[in-house]
Tab-separated table of C-alpha atoms and ligand atoms in Angstrom:
chain	number	residue	atom	x	y	z
K	1	MET	CA	-16.330	-1.133	0.915
K	2	ASP	CA	-15.295	1.904	2.982
K	3	ILE	CA	-12.984	1.472	5.982
K	4	THR	CA	-13.485	3.978	8.797
K	5	PHE	CA	-11.270	4.528	11.819
K	6	ASP	CA	-13.076	6.284	14.660
K	7	HIS	CA	-10.734	7.630	17.368
K	8	VAL	CA	-8.537	4.537	17.234
K	9	ASP	CA	-5.756	4.021	19.767
K	10	PHE	CA	-3.555	0.970	19.719
K	11	THR	CA	-1.131	0.256	22.549
K	12	TYR	CA	1.340	-2.613	22.288
K	13	GLN	CA	1.452	-4.789	25.413
K	14	ALA	CA	-1.264	-2.662	26.995
K	15	GLY	CA	-1.496	-2.940	30.756
K	16	THR	CA	2.113	-4.094	31.179
K	17	PRO	CA	5.222	-2.115	32.128
K	18	PHE	CA	6.301	-2.553	28.469
K	19	ALA	CA	3.258	-0.760	27.041
K	20	GLY	CA	4.043	1.412	23.999
K	21	ASP	CA	1.867	3.493	21.704
K	22	GLY	CA	1.375	2.182	18.174
K	23	ILE	CA	-1.250	4.679	16.942
K	24	LYS	CA	-3.120	7.416	18.773
K	25	ASP	CA	-6.563	8.891	18.162
K	26	VAL	CA	-6.681	8.058	14.455
K	27	SER	CA	-9.927	8.994	12.681
K	28	VAL	CA	-10.084	8.630	8.918
K	29	THR	CA	-12.072	6.962	6.128
K	30	ILE	CA	-10.388	5.012	3.347
K	31	HIS	CA	-12.943	5.166	0.568
K	32	ASP	CA	-14.087	2.276	-1.569
K	33	GLY	CA	-12.227	2.294	-4.890
K	34	SER	CA	-9.506	4.683	-3.727
K	35	TYR	CA	-5.739	4.269	-4.016
K	36	THR	CA	-4.491	5.476	-0.661
K	37	ALA	CA	-0.817	5.894	0.225
K	38	ILE	CA	0.361	5.995	3.837
K	39	ILE	CA	3.654	7.782	4.423
K	40	GLY	CA	5.667	8.671	7.511
K	41	HIS	CA	8.920	7.964	9.274
K	42	THR	CA	10.072	4.649	10.618
K	43	GLY	CA	8.071	3.972	13.760
K	44	SER	CA	5.328	6.499	12.917
K	45	GLY	CA	2.584	3.836	13.086
K	46	LYS	CA	2.045	2.867	9.434
K	47	SER	CA	2.257	-0.905	9.961
K	48	THR	CA	0.155	-0.698	13.108
K	49	LEU	CA	-2.536	1.149	11.161
K	50	LEU	CA	-2.359	-1.409	8.311
K	51	GLN	CA	-2.896	-4.326	10.644
K	52	HIS	CA	-6.204	-2.811	11.739
K	53	LEU	CA	-7.517	-3.006	8.167
K	54	ASN	CA	-8.308	-6.707	8.530
K	55	ALA	CA	-8.422	-6.945	12.323
K	56	LEU	CA	-5.012	-8.572	12.731
K	57	LEU	CA	-4.817	-5.964	15.475
K	58	LYS	CA	-7.899	-4.708	17.321
K	59	PRO	CA	-8.107	-1.178	18.665
K	60	THR	CA	-7.238	-0.658	22.325
K	61	ALA	CA	-9.806	2.172	22.156
K	62	GLY	CA	-12.160	3.405	19.435
K	63	SER	CA	-13.457	1.338	16.528
K	64	VAL	CA	-12.667	0.359	12.955
K	65	THR	CA	-15.586	-0.240	10.590
K	66	ILE	CA	-14.705	-2.360	7.567
K	67	GLY	CA	-17.748	-2.713	5.330
K	68	ASP	CA	-20.324	-4.527	7.515
K	69	PHE	CA	-17.843	-5.321	10.308
K	70	THR	CA	-17.207	-3.063	13.278
K	71	ILE	CA	-14.088	-4.008	15.219
K	72	THR	CA	-13.494	-2.884	18.788
K	73	LYS	CA	-11.329	-4.318	21.535
K	74	GLU	CA	-14.276	-6.530	22.535
K	75	THR	CA	-14.633	-8.132	19.079
K	76	SER	CA	-14.051	-11.876	19.205
K	77	ASN	CA	-11.728	-13.548	16.722
K	78	LYS	CA	-14.566	-15.843	15.701
K	79	ASN	CA	-16.444	-14.863	12.549
K	80	LEU	CA	-13.613	-12.711	11.185
K	81	LYS	CA	-12.890	-15.135	8.327
K	82	PRO	CA	-15.084	-13.330	5.768
K	83	LEU	CA	-13.324	-10.088	6.674
K	84	ARG	CA	-9.901	-11.643	6.117
K	85	GLN	CA	-11.111	-12.716	2.668
K	86	LYS	CA	-12.276	-9.213	1.745
K	87	VAL	CA	-9.044	-7.477	2.776
K	88	GLY	CA	-5.911	-9.046	1.298
K	89	MET	CA	-2.582	-8.243	2.957
K	90	VAL	CA	0.725	-8.269	1.121
K	91	PHE	CA	3.395	-7.946	3.782
K	92	GLN	CA	6.970	-6.795	3.226
K	93	PHE	CA	8.994	-9.545	1.527
K	94	ALA	CA	5.784	-11.535	0.966
K	95	GLU	CA	7.793	-14.229	-0.837
K	96	ASN	CA	9.084	-15.387	2.556
K	97	GLN	CA	5.624	-16.839	3.202
K	98	LEU	CA	5.706	-19.246	0.252
K	99	PHE	CA	5.933	-22.833	1.404
K	100	GLU	CA	4.208	-25.273	-0.981
K	101	GLN	CA	5.971	-27.578	-3.431
K	102	THR	CA	4.488	-25.961	-6.514
K	103	VAL	CA	3.330	-22.483	-7.428
K	104	ALA	CA	-0.157	-23.832	-8.243
K	105	ARG	CA	-0.516	-25.375	-4.776
K	106	ASP	CA	0.735	-22.242	-3.085
K	107	ILE	CA	-1.789	-20.018	-4.843
K	108	ALA	CA	-4.616	-22.539	-4.336
K	109	PHE	CA	-3.872	-22.943	-0.620
K	110	GLY	CA	-5.902	-19.953	0.622
K	111	PRO	CA	-9.028	-20.555	-1.470
K	112	LYS	CA	-9.032	-24.276	-0.542
K	113	ASN	CA	-8.838	-23.305	3.106
K	114	PHE	CA	-11.949	-21.238	2.515
K	115	GLY	CA	-13.829	-24.231	1.092
K	116	VAL	CA	-13.243	-23.720	-2.643
K	117	SER	CA	-13.130	-27.076	-4.497
K	118	ASP	CA	-9.819	-28.457	-5.750
K	119	ALA	CA	-10.770	-27.915	-9.389
K	120	ASP	CA	-11.951	-24.334	-8.813
K	121	ALA	CA	-8.821	-23.541	-6.778
K	122	GLN	CA	-6.616	-24.840	-9.619
K	123	ASP	CA	-8.580	-22.752	-12.062
K	124	LEU	CA	-8.120	-19.691	-9.835
K	125	ALA	CA	-4.364	-20.370	-9.658
K	126	LYS	CA	-4.203	-20.372	-13.461
K	127	ARG	CA	-6.068	-17.062	-13.696
K	128	MET	CA	-4.055	-15.426	-10.918
K	129	VAL	CA	-0.604	-16.196	-12.378
K	130	LYS	CA	-1.747	-14.453	-15.550
K	131	LEU	CA	-3.110	-11.534	-13.571
K	132	VAL	CA	0.285	-10.964	-11.920
K	133	GLY	CA	2.075	-11.213	-15.270
K	134	LEU	CA	3.692	-14.645	-14.950
K	135	PRO	CA	3.655	-17.328	-17.675
K	136	GLU	CA	1.365	-20.308	-17.064
K	137	ASP	CA	4.281	-22.753	-17.045
K	138	VAL	CA	5.396	-21.494	-13.616
K	139	LEU	CA	2.377	-23.264	-12.094
K	140	ASP	CA	4.140	-26.643	-11.924
K	141	LYS	CA	7.459	-25.244	-10.774
K	142	SER	CA	8.704	-24.976	-7.228
K	143	PRO	CA	8.316	-21.365	-6.078
K	144	PHE	CA	11.858	-21.611	-4.767
K	145	ASP	CA	13.231	-22.071	-8.304
K	146	LEU	CA	11.917	-18.649	-9.360
K	147	SER	CA	13.620	-15.252	-9.166
K	148	GLY	CA	12.933	-13.037	-6.157
K	149	GLY	CA	10.599	-10.785	-8.155
K	150	GLN	CA	8.696	-13.779	-9.548
K	151	MET	CA	8.376	-15.313	-6.077
K	152	ARG	CA	6.877	-12.082	-4.841
K	153	ARG	CA	4.366	-12.147	-7.705
K	154	VAL	CA	3.389	-15.689	-6.726
K	155	ALA	CA	2.783	-14.546	-3.148
K	156	ILE	CA	0.653	-11.671	-4.456
K	157	ALA	CA	-1.256	-14.108	-6.709
K	158	GLY	CA	-2.020	-16.135	-3.565
K	159	VAL	CA	-3.523	-13.060	-1.926
K	160	LEU	CA	-5.480	-12.180	-5.081
K	161	ALA	CA	-6.809	-15.741	-5.303
K	162	MET	CA	-8.926	-14.909	-2.247
K	163	GLN	CA	-10.630	-12.334	-4.482
K	164	PRO	CA	-10.335	-9.478	-1.986
K	165	GLU	CA	-12.027	-6.099	-2.394
K	166	VAL	CA	-9.150	-4.280	-0.723
K	167	LEU	CA	-5.452	-4.958	-1.348
K	168	VAL	CA	-3.127	-3.764	1.405
K	169	LEU	CA	0.532	-3.418	0.401
K	170	ASP	CA	3.333	-2.853	2.914
K	171	GLU	CA	6.346	-1.586	0.928
K	172	PRO	CA	5.693	-4.126	-1.814
K	173	THR	CA	8.699	-3.135	-3.937
K	174	ALA	CA	11.324	-3.248	-1.155
K	175	GLY	CA	14.491	-4.943	-2.370
K	176	LEU	CA	13.531	-4.963	-6.077
K	177	ASP	CA	15.684	-3.298	-8.735
K	178	PRO	CA	14.290	-0.155	-10.433
K	179	ALA	CA	12.857	-2.091	-13.404
K	180	GLY	CA	11.246	-4.691	-11.124
K	181	ARG	CA	9.876	-1.913	-8.946
K	182	HIS	CA	8.332	-0.134	-11.883
K	183	GLU	CA	6.771	-3.330	-13.276
K	184	MET	CA	5.298	-4.239	-9.917
K	185	MET	CA	3.803	-0.776	-9.372
K	186	ALA	CA	2.349	-0.877	-12.905
K	187	MET	CA	0.775	-4.232	-12.040
K	188	PHE	CA	-0.957	-2.797	-8.954
K	189	GLU	CA	-2.151	0.168	-11.006
K	190	ARG	CA	-3.656	-2.252	-13.538
K	191	LEU	CA	-5.386	-4.253	-10.780
K	192	HIS	CA	-6.758	-1.031	-9.335
K	193	ARG	CA	-8.036	0.178	-12.694
K	194	GLU	CA	-9.234	-3.068	-14.258
K	195	GLN	CA	-10.420	-5.047	-11.227
K	196	GLY	CA	-11.656	-2.041	-9.247
K	197	LEU	CA	-9.518	-3.041	-6.247
K	198	THR	CA	-9.197	-0.535	-3.442
K	199	ILE	CA	-5.476	-0.175	-2.737
K	200	VAL	CA	-3.780	0.867	0.481
K	201	LEU	CA	-0.036	1.281	0.036
K	202	VAL	CA	2.607	1.947	2.671
K	203	THR	CA	5.682	3.353	0.985
K	204	HIS	CA	8.791	5.466	1.437
K	205	GLN	CA	8.847	6.090	-2.345
K	206	MET	CA	7.385	9.552	-2.927
K	207	ASP	CA	7.521	9.025	-6.713
K	208	ASP	CA	5.048	6.146	-6.311
K	209	VAL	CA	2.777	8.332	-4.171
K	210	ALA	CA	2.800	11.032	-6.873
K	211	ASP	CA	2.372	8.570	-9.747
K	212	TYR	CA	-0.329	6.273	-8.396
K	213	ALA	CA	-2.152	7.413	-5.247
K	214	ASP	CA	-5.264	9.564	-5.206
K	215	HIS	CA	-5.200	10.038	-1.447
K	216	VAL	CA	-2.379	10.307	1.092
K	217	LEU	CA	-2.274	9.815	4.866
K	218	VAL	CA	0.747	11.216	6.702
K	219	MET	CA	1.646	9.585	10.028
K	220	GLU	CA	3.942	10.955	12.728
K	221	GLN	CA	4.579	9.387	16.126
K	222	GLY	CA	1.354	7.412	15.988
K	223	HIS	CA	-0.780	10.388	14.953
K	224	LEU	CA	-2.401	10.994	11.600
K	225	ILE	CA	-1.112	14.532	11.005
K	226	LYS	CA	-2.311	15.294	7.473
K	227	THR	CA	-4.541	13.859	4.751
K	228	GLY	CA	-5.083	15.043	1.191
K	229	SER	CA	-4.420	14.414	-2.472
K	230	PRO	CA	-0.773	14.012	-3.525
K	231	ARG	CA	-1.003	17.527	-4.977
K	232	GLU	CA	-2.132	18.928	-1.629
K	233	ILE	CA	0.468	16.971	0.341
K	234	PHE	CA	3.371	17.878	-1.963
K	235	ALA	CA	2.319	21.543	-2.335
K	236	ASP	CA	4.230	22.499	0.799
K	237	PRO	CA	7.903	21.449	0.485
K	238	ALA	CA	8.863	23.401	3.625
K	239	TRP	CA	6.357	21.432	5.730
K	240	LEU	CA	7.584	18.139	4.268
K	241	GLN	CA	11.177	19.103	4.952
K	242	GLU	CA	10.275	19.975	8.537
K	243	LYS	CA	8.748	16.486	8.827
K	244	GLN	CA	11.856	15.022	7.148
K	245	LEU	CA	9.745	13.561	4.364
K	246	GLY	CA	10.984	13.691	0.796
K	247	LEU	CA	9.449	15.055	-2.371
K	248	PRO	CA	8.791	13.204	-5.629
K	249	THR	CA	11.826	13.520	-7.930
K	250	THR	CA	10.004	15.874	-10.313
K	251	THR	CA	8.699	18.099	-7.536
K	252	GLN	CA	12.184	18.235	-6.010
K	253	MET	CA	13.595	19.265	-9.389
K	254	ALA	CA	10.966	22.009	-9.640
K	255	GLN	CA	11.786	23.131	-6.103
K	256	ASP	CA	15.480	23.427	-7.044
K	257	LEU	CA	14.438	25.509	-10.063
K	258	VAL	CA	12.310	27.772	-7.826
K	259	ASN	CA	15.518	28.544	-5.940
K	260	LYS	CA	17.023	29.594	-9.293
K	261	GLY	CA	14.212	32.016	-10.054
K	262	PHE	CA	11.672	29.854	-11.893
K	263	SER	CA	8.100	29.637	-10.646
K	264	PHE	CA	5.501	26.872	-10.697
K	265	ASN	CA	1.851	26.890	-9.856
K	266	PRO	CA	0.827	24.255	-8.976
K	267	MET	CA	4.057	22.445	-8.072
K	268	PRO	CA	4.476	19.733	-10.758
K	269	LEU	CA	4.121	16.086	-9.722
K	270	THR	CA	4.928	14.485	-13.062
K	271	GLU	CA	7.586	15.051	-15.733
K	272	GLN	CA	4.900	16.169	-18.163
K	273	GLU	CA	3.602	18.789	-15.740
K	274	LEU	CA	7.162	20.007	-15.152
K	275	ALA	CA	7.829	20.261	-18.891
K	276	ASP	CA	4.516	22.049	-19.554
K	277	GLN	CA	5.345	24.776	-17.050
K	278	LEU	CA	9.070	24.959	-17.727
K	279	VAL	CA	9.092	25.299	-21.518
K	280	PRO	CA	7.259	28.680	-21.624
K	281	GLN	CA	9.594	30.013	-18.918
K	282	LEU	CA	12.675	28.906	-20.864
K	283	GLY	CA	11.210	30.440	-24.006
K	284	GLY	CA	10.657	33.725	-22.155
K	285	ALA	CA	14.213	33.684	-20.843
K	286	SER	CA	15.745	33.092	-24.292
K	287	HIS	CA	13.970	36.161	-25.728
K	288	GLU	CA	15.242	38.516	-23.068
R	1	ATP	N1	5.394	-5.696	18.311
R	1	ATP	C1	5.609	-4.521	18.884
R	1	ATP	N2	5.752	-4.413	20.227
R	1	ATP	C2	5.957	-3.210	20.814
R	1	ATP	N3	5.996	-2.038	20.169
R	1	ATP	C3	5.859	-2.073	18.830
R	1	ATP	C4	5.659	-3.313	18.117
R	1	ATP	N4	5.540	-3.025	16.790
R	1	ATP	C5	5.664	-1.679	16.683
R	1	ATP	N5	5.853	-1.114	17.893
R	1	ATP	C6	6.014	0.328	18.176
R	1	ATP	O1	4.861	1.008	17.677
R	1	ATP	C7	5.234	2.243	17.058
R	1	ATP	C8	4.721	2.251	15.606
R	1	ATP	O2	5.431	1.236	14.882
R	1	ATP	P1	5.052	0.779	13.406
R	1	ATP	O3	5.798	-0.473	13.127
R	1	ATP	O4	3.574	0.771	13.243
R	1	ATP	O5	5.666	1.989	12.556
R	1	ATP	P2	5.968	2.080	10.997
R	1	ATP	O6	5.639	3.483	10.618
R	1	ATP	O7	5.274	0.988	10.287
R	1	ATP	O8	7.537	1.854	10.922
R	1	ATP	P3	8.422	1.242	9.699
R	1	ATP	O9	8.457	2.294	8.617
R	1	ATP	O10	9.752	1.051	10.335
R	1	ATP	O11	7.779	-0.046	9.272
R	1	ATP	C9	6.750	2.343	17.173
R	1	ATP	O12	7.045	3.146	18.303
R	1	ATP	C10	7.192	0.915	17.401
R	1	ATP	O13	8.367	0.862	18.186
């Protein structure tokens, strides 16, 4: 299911003295099956853009086409339920939305709301805890007895239980330690690869963009200012610096080495790429 923005503006509190731009004239397609990262400064419009992916926000001008749905400012809230099922949203600190007495009930809540039978919802809960890498015995526990990272996985299992085609992630690893962060990103990668989920990720972690995304959208002050593969986006460190956006750790290391006389083409995104280009240059230097 492709998602296409066509000249989308969104203004908060439009028509009031408090009106403020969220996004401006955004046109872009997020392709079915892609892993798209959205980067940009605080306040650049990333969350506003995300909330258009399942019509939580409707454009003030322009349209968003999500599979068979076209959303404009005139679109009524009725009949959007199937859309909400197809596009699953994992908000920042998703664990804050847990509320049921047991993990099983929390995960089953969404599907039951959508008319899935009790037995099928329980079955889904069982499958989803496995999918997010939790042991089956958490199902009968209170979500509030779990660790923060486990609670977040339960919240994600609840979103996955709706069997969405697109998974939207707003800084899903915020507040996790490095090991937890890595495990969670590996889990999304597995879901993308094995379940064919389209992933849209908002992140400030450039390493995650380099490691996982195949497409990048760069936002600035509500505008979409650049799109491309991670390689294209990270090929121009000077531009990124001007935009006060960071580089992946490996690319930054390569950039520091460029300043010491080494050269890279293309700029490496991964440790392996860095090593492959660096070793011959070190070899050359040692023979001089
Ligand atoms: N509820 C709101 N009411 C009014 N203005 C808002 C609201 N939410 C966001 N904005 C404004 O819209 C613009 C885009 O904000 P948005 O939250 O989409 O940016 P962001 O890139 O997601 O930021 P962050 O990285 O901090 O999450 C900002 O100028 C912000 O102040």
